[in-house]
């Protein structure tokens, strides 16, 4: 071959590589020709081979580098999008079965 090819978004290659490797779940690459994938921020997630991370939906949260979001625990609520912690504990006189907004 007369030249080297760039890896596409969602993949990377180290020096001397003979092929591109897809980014692992919880990581991503946005552009062509990268040598390392970037970890998703807390409050987001991604599957393997991704070019971006997705925000966790209401009722869930994630830590950095996550491959999925975790439902908020019973007795708490997560009312925002892209949360990085389990949410807020229910106050007296209220309840939550988990993974939902305050009732």
mmCIF file with all atom_site columns, C-alpha atoms in Angstrom:
data_model
loop_
_atom_site.group_PDB
_atom_site.id
_atom_site.type_symbol
_atom_site.label_atom_id
_atom_site.label_alt_id
_atom_site.label_comp_id
_atom_site.label_asym_id
_atom_site.label_entity_id
_atom_site.label_seq_id
_atom_site.pdbx_PDB_ins_code
_atom_site.Cartn_x
_atom_site.Cartn_y
_atom_site.Cartn_z
_atom_site.occupancy
_atom_site.B_iso_or_equiv
_atom_site.pdbx_formal_charge
_atom_site.auth_seq_id
_atom_site.auth_comp_id
_atom_site.auth_asym_id
_atom_site.auth_atom_id
_atom_site.pdbx_PDB_model_num
ATOM 1   C CA . UNK A 1 1   ? 0.000   0.000  0.000  1.00 0.00 ? 1   UNK A CA 1
ATOM 2   C CA . UNK A 1 2   ? 1.313   3.486  -0.837 1.00 0.00 ? 2   UNK A CA 1
ATOM 3   C CA . UNK A 1 3   ? -0.272  5.314  2.128  1.00 0.00 ? 3   UNK A CA 1
ATOM 4   C CA . UNK A 1 4   ? -2.022  4.742  5.464  1.00 0.00 ? 4   UNK A CA 1
ATOM 5   C CA . UNK A 1 5   ? -5.783  5.047  5.891  1.00 0.00 ? 5   UNK A CA 1
ATOM 6   C CA . UNK A 1 6   ? -7.570  6.917  8.679  1.00 0.00 ? 6   UNK A CA 1
ATOM 7   C CA . UNK A 1 7   ? -9.953  5.117  11.000 1.00 0.00 ? 7   UNK A CA 1
ATOM 8   C CA . UNK A 1 8   ? -13.529 6.366  10.914 1.00 0.00 ? 8   UNK A CA 1
ATOM 9   C CA . UNK A 1 9   ? -15.403 7.923  13.849 1.00 0.00 ? 9   UNK A CA 1
ATOM 10  C CA . UNK A 1 10  ? -16.091 5.318  16.537 1.00 0.00 ? 10  UNK A CA 1
ATOM 11  C CA . UNK A 1 11  ? -12.730 3.593  16.016 1.00 0.00 ? 11  UNK A CA 1
ATOM 12  C CA . UNK A 1 12  ? -9.020  4.170  16.696 1.00 0.00 ? 12  UNK A CA 1
ATOM 13  C CA . UNK A 1 13  ? -5.583  2.809  15.794 1.00 0.00 ? 13  UNK A CA 1
ATOM 14  C CA . UNK A 1 14  ? -2.240  2.968  17.555 1.00 0.00 ? 14  UNK A CA 1
ATOM 15  C CA . UNK A 1 15  ? 1.034   3.447  15.663 1.00 0.00 ? 15  UNK A CA 1
ATOM 16  C CA . UNK A 1 16  ? 1.936   0.489  13.444 1.00 0.00 ? 16  UNK A CA 1
ATOM 17  C CA . UNK A 1 17  ? -1.603  -0.935 13.510 1.00 0.00 ? 17  UNK A CA 1
ATOM 18  C CA . UNK A 1 18  ? -2.786  -3.104 10.623 1.00 0.00 ? 18  UNK A CA 1
ATOM 19  C CA . UNK A 1 19  ? -6.476  -2.389 11.296 1.00 0.00 ? 19  UNK A CA 1
ATOM 20  C CA . UNK A 1 20  ? -8.770  -0.065 13.224 1.00 0.00 ? 20  UNK A CA 1
ATOM 21  C CA . UNK A 1 21  ? -10.290 -1.110 16.548 1.00 0.00 ? 21  UNK A CA 1
ATOM 22  C CA . UNK A 1 22  ? -13.792 -0.045 17.561 1.00 0.00 ? 22  UNK A CA 1
ATOM 23  C CA . UNK A 1 23  ? -14.062 2.069  20.684 1.00 0.00 ? 23  UNK A CA 1
ATOM 24  C CA . UNK A 1 24  ? -15.140 0.069  23.738 1.00 0.00 ? 24  UNK A CA 1
ATOM 25  C CA . UNK A 1 25  ? -18.548 0.617  25.339 1.00 0.00 ? 25  UNK A CA 1
ATOM 26  C CA . UNK A 1 26  ? -18.450 3.763  27.476 1.00 0.00 ? 26  UNK A CA 1
ATOM 27  C CA . UNK A 1 27  ? -15.952 5.452  25.119 1.00 0.00 ? 27  UNK A CA 1
ATOM 28  C CA . UNK A 1 28  ? -16.192 7.234  21.749 1.00 0.00 ? 28  UNK A CA 1
ATOM 29  C CA . UNK A 1 29  ? -14.222 8.951  19.001 1.00 0.00 ? 29  UNK A CA 1
ATOM 30  C CA . UNK A 1 30  ? -15.721 11.822 17.027 1.00 0.00 ? 30  UNK A CA 1
ATOM 31  C CA . UNK A 1 31  ? -13.353 12.173 14.126 1.00 0.00 ? 31  UNK A CA 1
ATOM 32  C CA . UNK A 1 32  ? -11.215 10.233 11.715 1.00 0.00 ? 32  UNK A CA 1
ATOM 33  C CA . UNK A 1 33  ? -7.624  9.277  12.473 1.00 0.00 ? 33  UNK A CA 1
ATOM 34  C CA . UNK A 1 34  ? -7.615  9.195  16.277 1.00 0.00 ? 34  UNK A CA 1
ATOM 35  C CA . UNK A 1 35  ? -5.209  7.076  18.325 1.00 0.00 ? 35  UNK A CA 1
ATOM 36  C CA . UNK A 1 36  ? -7.328  6.782  21.477 1.00 0.00 ? 36  UNK A CA 1
ATOM 37  C CA . UNK A 1 37  ? -11.042 6.842  22.357 1.00 0.00 ? 37  UNK A CA 1
ATOM 38  C CA . UNK A 1 38  ? -12.455 9.330  24.871 1.00 0.00 ? 38  UNK A CA 1
ATOM 39  C CA . UNK A 1 39  ? -14.381 8.217  27.959 1.00 0.00 ? 39  UNK A CA 1
ATOM 40  C CA . UNK A 1 40  ? -18.024 9.349  28.176 1.00 0.00 ? 40  UNK A CA 1
ATOM 41  C CA . UNK A 1 41  ? -18.666 11.947 30.871 1.00 0.00 ? 41  UNK A CA 1
ATOM 42  C CA . UNK A 1 42  ? -20.689 11.070 33.960 1.00 0.00 ? 42  UNK A CA 1
ATOM 43  C CA . UNK A 1 43  ? -24.397 11.356 33.144 1.00 0.00 ? 43  UNK A CA 1
ATOM 44  C CA . UNK A 1 44  ? -23.973 9.775  29.707 1.00 0.00 ? 44  UNK A CA 1
ATOM 45  C CA . UNK A 1 45  ? -23.329 6.366  28.143 1.00 0.00 ? 45  UNK A CA 1
ATOM 46  C CA . UNK A 1 46  ? -22.597 4.628  24.849 1.00 0.00 ? 46  UNK A CA 1
ATOM 47  C CA . UNK A 1 47  ? -22.371 1.204  23.255 1.00 0.00 ? 47  UNK A CA 1
ATOM 48  C CA . UNK A 1 48  ? -19.161 0.048  21.544 1.00 0.00 ? 48  UNK A CA 1
ATOM 49  C CA . UNK A 1 49  ? -18.067 1.644  18.266 1.00 0.00 ? 49  UNK A CA 1
ATOM 50  C CA . UNK A 1 50  ? -19.771 4.981  19.003 1.00 0.00 ? 50  UNK A CA 1
ATOM 51  C CA . UNK A 1 51  ? -18.997 8.442  17.682 1.00 0.00 ? 51  UNK A CA 1
ATOM 52  C CA . UNK A 1 52  ? -20.777 10.218 20.578 1.00 0.00 ? 52  UNK A CA 1
ATOM 53  C CA . UNK A 1 53  ? -22.311 9.583  24.002 1.00 0.00 ? 53  UNK A CA 1
ATOM 54  C CA . UNK A 1 54  ? -26.011 9.736  24.882 1.00 0.00 ? 54  UNK A CA 1
ATOM 55  C CA . UNK A 1 55  ? -27.376 11.525 27.967 1.00 0.00 ? 55  UNK A CA 1
ATOM 56  C CA . UNK A 1 56  ? -29.093 9.382  30.605 1.00 0.00 ? 56  UNK A CA 1
ATOM 57  C CA . UNK A 1 57  ? -32.845 9.910  30.613 1.00 0.00 ? 57  UNK A CA 1
ATOM 58  C CA . UNK A 1 58  ? -34.935 11.041 33.581 1.00 0.00 ? 58  UNK A CA 1
ATOM 59  C CA . UNK A 1 59  ? -35.093 8.353  36.247 1.00 0.00 ? 59  UNK A CA 1
ATOM 60  C CA . UNK A 1 60  ? -31.500 7.198  35.666 1.00 0.00 ? 60  UNK A CA 1
ATOM 61  C CA . UNK A 1 61  ? -27.846 8.221  36.091 1.00 0.00 ? 61  UNK A CA 1
ATOM 62  C CA . UNK A 1 62  ? -24.324 7.066  35.212 1.00 0.00 ? 62  UNK A CA 1
ATOM 63  C CA . UNK A 1 63  ? -20.730 7.489  36.257 1.00 0.00 ? 63  UNK A CA 1
ATOM 64  C CA . UNK A 1 64  ? -17.989 8.295  33.717 1.00 0.00 ? 64  UNK A CA 1
ATOM 65  C CA . UNK A 1 65  ? -17.179 5.674  31.076 1.00 0.00 ? 65  UNK A CA 1
ATOM 66  C CA . UNK A 1 66  ? -20.529 3.885  31.389 1.00 0.00 ? 66  UNK A CA 1
ATOM 67  C CA . UNK A 1 67  ? -22.017 1.470  28.874 1.00 0.00 ? 67  UNK A CA 1
ATOM 68  C CA . UNK A 1 68  ? -25.528 2.029  30.264 1.00 0.00 ? 68  UNK A CA 1
ATOM 69  C CA . UNK A 1 69  ? -27.466 4.164  32.732 1.00 0.00 ? 69  UNK A CA 1
ATOM 70  C CA . UNK A 1 70  ? -28.582 2.889  36.136 1.00 0.00 ? 70  UNK A CA 1
ATOM 71  C CA . UNK A 1 71  ? -32.147 3.365  37.372 1.00 0.00 ? 71  UNK A CA 1
ATOM 72  C CA . UNK A 1 72  ? -32.479 5.554  40.442 1.00 0.00 ? 72  UNK A CA 1
ATOM 73  C CA . UNK A 1 73  ? -33.067 3.560  43.597 1.00 0.00 ? 73  UNK A CA 1
ATOM 74  C CA . UNK A 1 74  ? -36.399 3.135  45.314 1.00 0.00 ? 74  UNK A CA 1
ATOM 75  C CA . UNK A 1 75  ? -36.887 5.894  47.851 1.00 0.00 ? 75  UNK A CA 1
ATOM 76  C CA . UNK A 1 76  ? -35.187 8.480  45.625 1.00 0.00 ? 76  UNK A CA 1
ATOM 77  C CA . UNK A 1 77  ? -35.929 10.321 42.395 1.00 0.00 ? 77  UNK A CA 1
ATOM 78  C CA . UNK A 1 78  ? -33.955 11.597 39.421 1.00 0.00 ? 78  UNK A CA 1
ATOM 79  C CA . UNK A 1 79  ? -35.836 14.441 37.780 1.00 0.00 ? 79  UNK A CA 1
ATOM 80  C CA . UNK A 1 80  ? -33.121 15.684 35.408 1.00 0.00 ? 80  UNK A CA 1
ATOM 81  C CA . UNK A 1 81  ? -31.497 14.428 32.220 1.00 0.00 ? 81  UNK A CA 1
ATOM 82  C CA . UNK A 1 82  ? -27.797 13.498 32.235 1.00 0.00 ? 82  UNK A CA 1
ATOM 83  C CA . UNK A 1 83  ? -27.447 12.980 35.987 1.00 0.00 ? 83  UNK A CA 1
ATOM 84  C CA . UNK A 1 84  ? -24.172 11.707 37.430 1.00 0.00 ? 84  UNK A CA 1
ATOM 85  C CA . UNK A 1 85  ? -25.506 10.534 40.801 1.00 0.00 ? 85  UNK A CA 1
ATOM 86  C CA . UNK A 1 86  ? -28.486 8.614  42.156 1.00 0.00 ? 86  UNK A CA 1
ATOM 87  C CA . UNK A 1 87  ? -30.705 11.665 42.639 1.00 0.00 ? 87  UNK A CA 1
ATOM 88  C CA . UNK A 1 88  ? -32.569 13.029 45.611 1.00 0.00 ? 88  UNK A CA 1
ATOM 89  C CA . UNK A 1 89  ? -33.928 11.085 48.575 1.00 0.00 ? 89  UNK A CA 1
ATOM 90  C CA . UNK A 1 90  ? -37.709 11.277 48.870 1.00 0.00 ? 90  UNK A CA 1
ATOM 91  C CA . UNK A 1 91  ? -38.901 13.533 51.666 1.00 0.00 ? 91  UNK A CA 1
ATOM 92  C CA . UNK A 1 92  ? -41.318 12.509 54.416 1.00 0.00 ? 92  UNK A CA 1
ATOM 93  C CA . UNK A 1 93  ? -44.796 11.852 53.073 1.00 0.00 ? 93  UNK A CA 1
ATOM 94  C CA . UNK A 1 94  ? -43.569 10.954 49.550 1.00 0.00 ? 94  UNK A CA 1
ATOM 95  C CA . UNK A 1 95  ? -42.245 7.793  47.927 1.00 0.00 ? 95  UNK A CA 1
ATOM 96  C CA . UNK A 1 96  ? -40.668 6.381  44.784 1.00 0.00 ? 96  UNK A CA 1
ATOM 97  C CA . UNK A 1 97  ? -40.427 2.811  43.546 1.00 0.00 ? 97  UNK A CA 1
ATOM 98  C CA . UNK A 1 98  ? -37.180 3.687  41.725 1.00 0.00 ? 98  UNK A CA 1
ATOM 99  C CA . UNK A 1 99  ? -36.300 4.870  38.244 1.00 0.00 ? 99  UNK A CA 1
ATOM 100 C CA . UNK A 1 100 ? -38.967 7.550  38.238 1.00 0.00 ? 100 UNK A CA 1
ATOM 101 C CA . UNK A 1 101 ? -39.861 11.097 39.188 1.00 0.00 ? 101 UNK A CA 1
ATOM 102 C CA . UNK A 1 102 ? -41.202 12.088 42.595 1.00 0.00 ? 102 UNK A CA 1
ATOM 103 C CA . UNK A 1 103 ? -44.759 10.927 43.380 1.00 0.00 ? 103 UNK A CA 1
#
